[in-house]
């Protein structure tokens, strides 16, 4: 009959054995991924030949100076004004119904097309033509829209 196991001996690897195991794993990975490694080496060779790696190295060394320049440029009044305008415009646009903006954009496109068709005739518009144009349903609709827009804008400006 066999002798019962009373203790377990854990094998502790020496630093040299750990190093050897890691080297074997690395050799195995290199053998499996040789095509990918060749591509990476080719890419880095091209980047080095083009001077990109030297530029990146210089940028990393000068990261504090580059960060200071970027912060200084971003904190100038024109840049902060642009950022504020974008934030405000985004707030306005997000509060408008998308169907309304789609309809308005299509209307502007149609209006620009009509304006291009009749812009080159060189005729002057008389006061009588302006008054009679209000009888045109399309023109009247646009004028009414414009007047209502101006009225609403005036309320907002109060």
C-alpha positions in Angstrom: 0.0 0.0 0.0 1.1 3.5 -0.8 2.3 6.0 1.8 -0.2 8.9 2.3 0.9 12.4 1.3 1.4 14.5 4.3 3.0 17.6 2.8 3.0 19.4 -0.6 6.3 20.8 -1.8 5.8 23.9 -3.9 8.5 24.3 -6.5 9.9 27.8 -6.3 11.4 28.9 -9.6 14.8 30.6 -9.5 15.1 34.0 -11.2 17.1 32.3 -13.9 14.3 29.7 -14.6 11.7 32.5 -14.7 13.9 34.4 -17.2 14.2 31.3 -19.3 10.5 30.6 -19.3 9.8 34.2 -20.4 12.3 33.9 -23.2 10.7 30.7 -24.4 7.2 32.4 -24.3 8.6 35.3 -26.3 10.2 33.1 -28.9 6.9 31.3 -29.3 5.0 34.5 -29.8 7.6 35.8 -32.3 7.3 32.6 -34.3 3.5 32.8 -34.3 3.4 36.5 -35.2 6.3 36.9 -37.5 4.3 38.6 -40.3 2.8 41.2 -38.0 6.2 41.9 -36.5 7.7 42.3 -39.9 4.9 44.8 -40.8 5.5 46.8 -37.6 9.2 46.9 -38.2 8.6 48.1 -41.8 6.3 50.8 -40.7 8.7 52.1 -38.0 11.5 52.0 -40.5 9.4 54.2 -42.9 8.5 56.5 -40.1 12.2 56.8 -39.1 13.2 57.4 -42.6 10.7 60.2 -43.0 11.9 61.8 -39.8 8.6 61.3 -38.0 10.2 59.4 -35.1 12.8 62.2 -34.5 10.0 64.7 -34.5 8.0 62.7 -32.0 11.0 62.3 -29.8 11.6 66.0 -29.8 7.9 66.7 -29.1 8.0 64.3 -26.1 11.1 66.0 -24.8 9.4 69.4 -25.2 6.0 68.3 -23.9 5.8 71.0 -21.2 6.6 73.8 -23.6 4.1 72.5 -26.1 1.4 72.2 -23.5 2.1 75.7 -22.3 1.8 77.1 -25.9 -1.4 75.2 -26.4 -3.0 76.5 -23.2 -1.9 80.0 -24.0 -3.4 79.8 -27.4 -6.6 78.3 -26.2 -7.1 80.9 -23.5 -6.9 83.9 -25.9 -10.1 85.9 -26.2 -10.8 85.0 -29.8 -10.6 81.3 -29.0 -12.7 81.5 -25.9 -15.3 83.6 -27.8 -15.5 80.9 -30.5 -15.9 78.2 -27.9 -18.7 80.3 -26.3 -20.4 80.9 -29.6 -20.3 77.2 -30.5 -21.8 76.3 -27.1 -24.5 78.9 -27.4 -25.3 77.9 -31.1 -25.4 74.2 -30.1 -27.9 75.0 -27.3 -30.1 76.9 -29.7 -29.9 74.3 -32.5 -30.7 71.5 -30.0 -33.8 73.2 -28.8 -35.3 73.6 -32.3 -37.5 70.9 -33.8 -35.5 69.0 -36.4 -38.5 68.9 -38.8 -38.7 72.7 -38.7 -35.0 73.1 -39.6 -35.3 70.5 -42.4 -38.3 72.4 -43.8 -36.4 75.7 -43.5 -33.3 74.3 -45.1 -35.3 73.0 -48.0 -37.1 76.3 -48.4 -33.7 78.2 -48.4 -32.4 75.8 -51.1 -35.5 76.4 -53.2 -35.3 80.1 -52.7 -31.6 80.2 -53.7 -32.5 78.2 -56.9 -35.2 80.7 -57.8 -33.0 83.6 -57.1 -30.3 82.2 -59.4 -32.8 81.7 -62.2 -33.9 85.4 -62.2 -30.8 87.2 -61.0 -29.2 87.8 -64.4 -32.0 89.6 -66.2 -30.9 93.1 -65.2 -34.4 94.5 -64.7 -35.2 96.9 -61.9 -38.0 96.1 -59.5 -40.6 98.7 -59.3 -42.7 99.6 -56.2 -45.8 98.4 -58.0 -44.1 95.0 -58.6 -43.3 94.8 -54.9 -46.9 95.4 -54.0 -48.3 93.0 -56.5 -45.7 90.4 -55.5 -47.5 90.2 -52.1 -50.5 88.8 -54.0 -48.3 85.8 -55.0 -49.1 83.1 -52.3 -45.4 81.9 -52.2 -44.0 85.4 -51.7 -46.7 86.3 -49.2 -46.0 83.1 -47.2 -42.3 84.0 -47.1 -43.0 87.6 -46.1 -45.4 86.5 -43.4 -42.8 84.0 -42.1 -40.2 86.8 -42.0 -42.5 89.2 -40.2 -43.4 86.6 -37.6 -39.7 85.7 -37.2 -38.9 89.4 -36.6 -41.8 89.7 -34.2 -40.6 86.7 -32.2 -37.0 87.9 -32.3 -38.2 91.3 -31.0 -39.9 89.6 -28.1 -36.7 87.7 -27.3 -34.7 91.0 -27.4 -37.0 92.7 -24.9 
